mmCIF file of C-alpha atoms in Angstrom:
data_model
loop_
_atom_site.group_PDB
_atom_site.id
_atom_site.type_symbol
_atom_site.label_atom_id
_atom_site.label_comp_id
_atom_site.label_asym_id
_atom_site.label_seq_id
_atom_site.Cartn_x
_atom_site.Cartn_y
_atom_site.Cartn_z
ATOM 1 C CA MET A 1 12.680 187.734 121.608
ATOM 2 C CA MET A 2 11.164 184.324 122.401
ATOM 3 C CA VAL A 3 13.296 181.852 124.371
ATOM 4 C CA GLN A 4 13.465 178.377 122.845
ATOM 5 C CA THR A 5 13.807 175.540 125.364
ATOM 6 C CA ILE A 6 14.951 172.122 124.143
ATOM 7 C CA PRO A 7 15.295 169.039 126.368
ATOM 8 C CA ALA A 8 18.901 167.777 126.339
ATOM 9 C CA ARG A 9 17.685 164.372 125.127
ATOM 10 C CA ASP A 10 16.396 166.018 121.924
ATOM 11 C CA ILE A 11 19.619 167.659 120.729
ATOM 12 C CA SER A 12 22.674 166.057 119.159
ATOM 13 C CA ILE A 13 26.321 166.941 119.693
ATOM 14 C CA TYR A 14 26.412 168.106 116.084
ATOM 15 C CA GLU A 15 23.564 170.576 116.769
ATOM 16 C CA LEU A 16 25.324 171.841 119.914
ATOM 17 C CA GLU A 17 28.501 172.348 117.889
ATOM 18 C CA GLU A 18 26.542 174.320 115.287
ATOM 19 C CA LYS A 19 24.442 176.442 117.702
ATOM 20 C CA PHE A 20 27.094 177.173 120.357
ATOM 21 C CA GLY A 21 30.318 176.783 118.362
ATOM 22 C CA LEU A 22 31.400 173.965 120.685
ATOM 23 C CA GLN A 23 34.492 171.938 119.856
ATOM 24 C CA LEU A 24 35.722 168.659 121.269
ATOM 25 C CA ALA A 25 38.682 169.368 123.577
ATOM 26 C CA THR A 26 41.337 166.692 123.172
ATOM 27 C CA ASP A 27 44.184 168.553 124.890
ATOM 28 C CA THR A 28 45.074 166.562 128.017
ATOM 29 C CA ASN A 29 45.874 169.840 129.793
ATOM 30 C CA PHE A 30 42.409 171.330 129.190
ATOM 31 C CA PHE A 31 41.349 170.550 132.787
ATOM 32 C CA PRO A 32 44.623 169.771 134.577
ATOM 33 C CA GLU A 33 42.822 169.048 137.863
ATOM 34 C CA TRP A 34 41.253 166.025 136.141
ATOM 35 C CA THR A 35 44.693 164.549 135.501
ATOM 36 C CA GLU A 36 46.664 165.444 138.637
ATOM 37 C CA ASN A 37 47.310 162.952 141.464
ATOM 38 C CA LEU A 38 45.576 160.072 139.698
ATOM 39 C CA LEU A 39 46.108 156.370 140.162
ATOM 40 C CA THR A 40 48.128 154.721 137.425
ATOM 41 C CA LEU A 41 45.905 152.856 134.985
ATOM 42 C CA THR A 42 46.811 149.490 133.541
ATOM 43 C CA ASP A 43 47.056 149.090 129.787
ATOM 44 C CA ALA A 44 43.814 147.075 129.882
ATOM 45 C CA GLN A 45 42.029 149.897 131.733
ATOM 46 C CA LYS A 46 43.344 152.473 129.253
ATOM 47 C CA GLN A 47 42.127 150.337 126.352
ATOM 48 C CA ALA A 48 38.701 149.895 127.977
ATOM 49 C CA ILE A 49 38.350 153.663 128.515
ATOM 50 C CA ALA A 50 39.443 154.412 124.942
ATOM 51 C CA ARG A 51 36.868 151.905 123.688
ATOM 52 C CA VAL A 52 34.084 153.559 125.758
ATOM 53 C CA LYS A 53 35.096 156.978 124.378
ATOM 54 C CA ASN A 54 35.191 155.734 120.789
ATOM 55 C CA ASN A 55 31.858 153.935 121.178
ATOM 56 C CA TYR A 56 30.211 157.110 122.476
ATOM 57 C CA LEU A 57 31.712 159.402 119.823
ATOM 58 C CA ASN A 58 30.772 156.978 117.058
ATOM 59 C CA LEU A 59 27.184 156.512 118.215
ATOM 60 C CA SER A 60 26.427 160.113 119.210
ATOM 61 C CA LYS A 61 27.986 162.266 116.516
ATOM 62 C CA HIS A 62 24.991 162.507 114.159
ATOM 63 C CA ARG A 63 22.186 160.739 115.989
ATOM 64 C CA LEU A 64 20.504 161.414 119.275
ATOM 65 C CA MET A 65 21.305 158.862 121.967
ATOM 66 C CA SER A 66 18.588 157.996 124.442
ATOM 67 C CA GLU A 67 19.356 158.102 128.151
ATOM 68 C CA GLU A 68 19.242 154.335 128.217
ATOM 69 C CA ALA A 69 21.803 154.100 125.405
ATOM 70 C CA VAL A 70 24.176 156.514 127.194
ATOM 71 C CA LYS A 71 23.814 154.534 130.417
ATOM 72 C CA MET A 72 24.541 151.303 128.551
ATOM 73 C CA VAL A 73 27.395 152.586 126.340
ATOM 74 C CA VAL A 74 29.152 155.003 128.722
ATOM 75 C CA LEU A 75 28.051 155.048 132.341
ATOM 76 C CA SER A 76 27.813 151.361 133.108
ATOM 77 C CA PRO A 77 31.272 150.449 131.720
ATOM 78 C CA LEU A 78 32.954 153.440 133.410
ATOM 79 C CA LEU A 79 31.274 152.850 136.773
ATOM 80 C CA ASP A 80 32.343 149.208 136.603
ATOM 81 C CA LEU A 81 35.944 150.121 135.716
ATOM 82 C CA ALA A 82 36.026 152.599 138.619
ATOM 83 C CA GLY A 83 34.771 149.975 141.063
ATOM 84 C CA PHE A 84 31.551 151.835 141.886
ATOM 85 C CA TYR A 85 29.494 148.634 141.960
ATOM 86 C CA GLN A 86 31.668 147.260 144.781
ATOM 87 C CA PRO A 87 31.519 148.058 148.530
ATOM 88 C CA PRO A 88 31.570 150.612 150.062
ATOM 89 C CA PHE A 89 29.620 152.300 147.236
ATOM 90 C CA GLU A 90 25.878 152.297 146.663
ATOM 91 C CA ILE A 91 23.814 153.864 143.889
ATOM 92 C CA GLU A 92 20.359 155.380 143.729
ATOM 93 C CA THR A 93 18.850 155.812 140.272
ATOM 94 C CA GLU A 94 16.296 158.252 138.911
ATOM 95 C CA THR A 95 17.343 161.144 141.155
ATOM 96 C CA SER A 96 16.077 163.920 138.914
ATOM 97 C CA VAL A 97 17.365 167.435 139.478
ATOM 98 C CA GLU A 98 16.942 169.929 136.689
ATOM 99 C CA ILE A 99 20.074 171.552 135.262
ATOM 100 C CA SER A 100 20.272 173.989 132.406
ATOM 101 C CA ALA A 101 22.767 175.833 130.256
ATOM 102 C CA GLU A 102 21.679 179.106 128.705
ATOM 103 C CA ASP A 103 22.996 180.979 125.673
ATOM 104 C CA ASP A 104 20.905 184.026 124.706
ATOM 105 C CA SER A 105 17.553 182.711 123.491
ATOM 106 C CA PHE A 106 18.417 179.022 123.540
ATOM 107 C CA ILE A 107 18.181 176.793 126.645
ATOM 108 C CA VAL A 108 19.066 173.097 126.965
ATOM 109 C CA LYS A 109 17.718 171.277 130.027
ATOM 110 C CA GLY A 110 18.541 167.868 131.472
ATOM 111 C CA ASN A 111 18.484 165.780 134.649
ATOM 112 C CA LYS A 112 20.854 163.933 136.947
ATOM 113 C CA GLU A 113 19.981 160.270 136.820
ATOM 114 C CA ILE A 114 22.391 158.466 139.146
ATOM 115 C CA LEU A 115 23.349 159.360 142.718
ATOM 116 C CA MET A 116 26.464 157.618 144.105
ATOM 117 C CA PHE A 117 26.824 157.073 147.861
ATOM 118 C CA LEU A 118 29.832 156.064 149.908
ATOM 119 C CA SER A 119 27.865 153.871 152.300
ATOM 120 C CA SER A 120 30.101 154.242 155.353
ATOM 121 C CA LYS A 121 30.218 158.053 155.179
ATOM 122 C CA ASN A 122 27.934 160.924 154.378
ATOM 123 C CA VAL A 123 29.588 161.444 150.972
ATOM 124 C CA PHE A 124 27.899 161.446 147.576
ATOM 125 C CA GLY A 125 28.319 162.477 143.960
ATOM 126 C CA TYR A 126 26.008 162.551 140.970
ATOM 127 C CA LEU A 127 26.001 161.838 137.255
#
């Protein structure tokens, strides 16, 4: 059996739903650790996040979104809302590390594009 490898940038959410049987999880308890011990958001922040989510879902459902479009539509607004453009944070772009998800004979590969640093400590995260 021949393994088919497709770059993540060349596959739509619709195709992932069809090939892997994926479904959008809207249950707020799906990953409880993502919702425990969080800061309280203002109504304006909640509205901004809902708008980012709706923008992404609208634009990505049936068409492929380029990396630049995802950065513009999703990452930049969320990083700004989270305060990641303010001290003590720093960013480094184009930090490419290959990641992949495998399901039988079908592999999707992608890269991490943004590395976040906490400038006063040796702490980092990636997107």
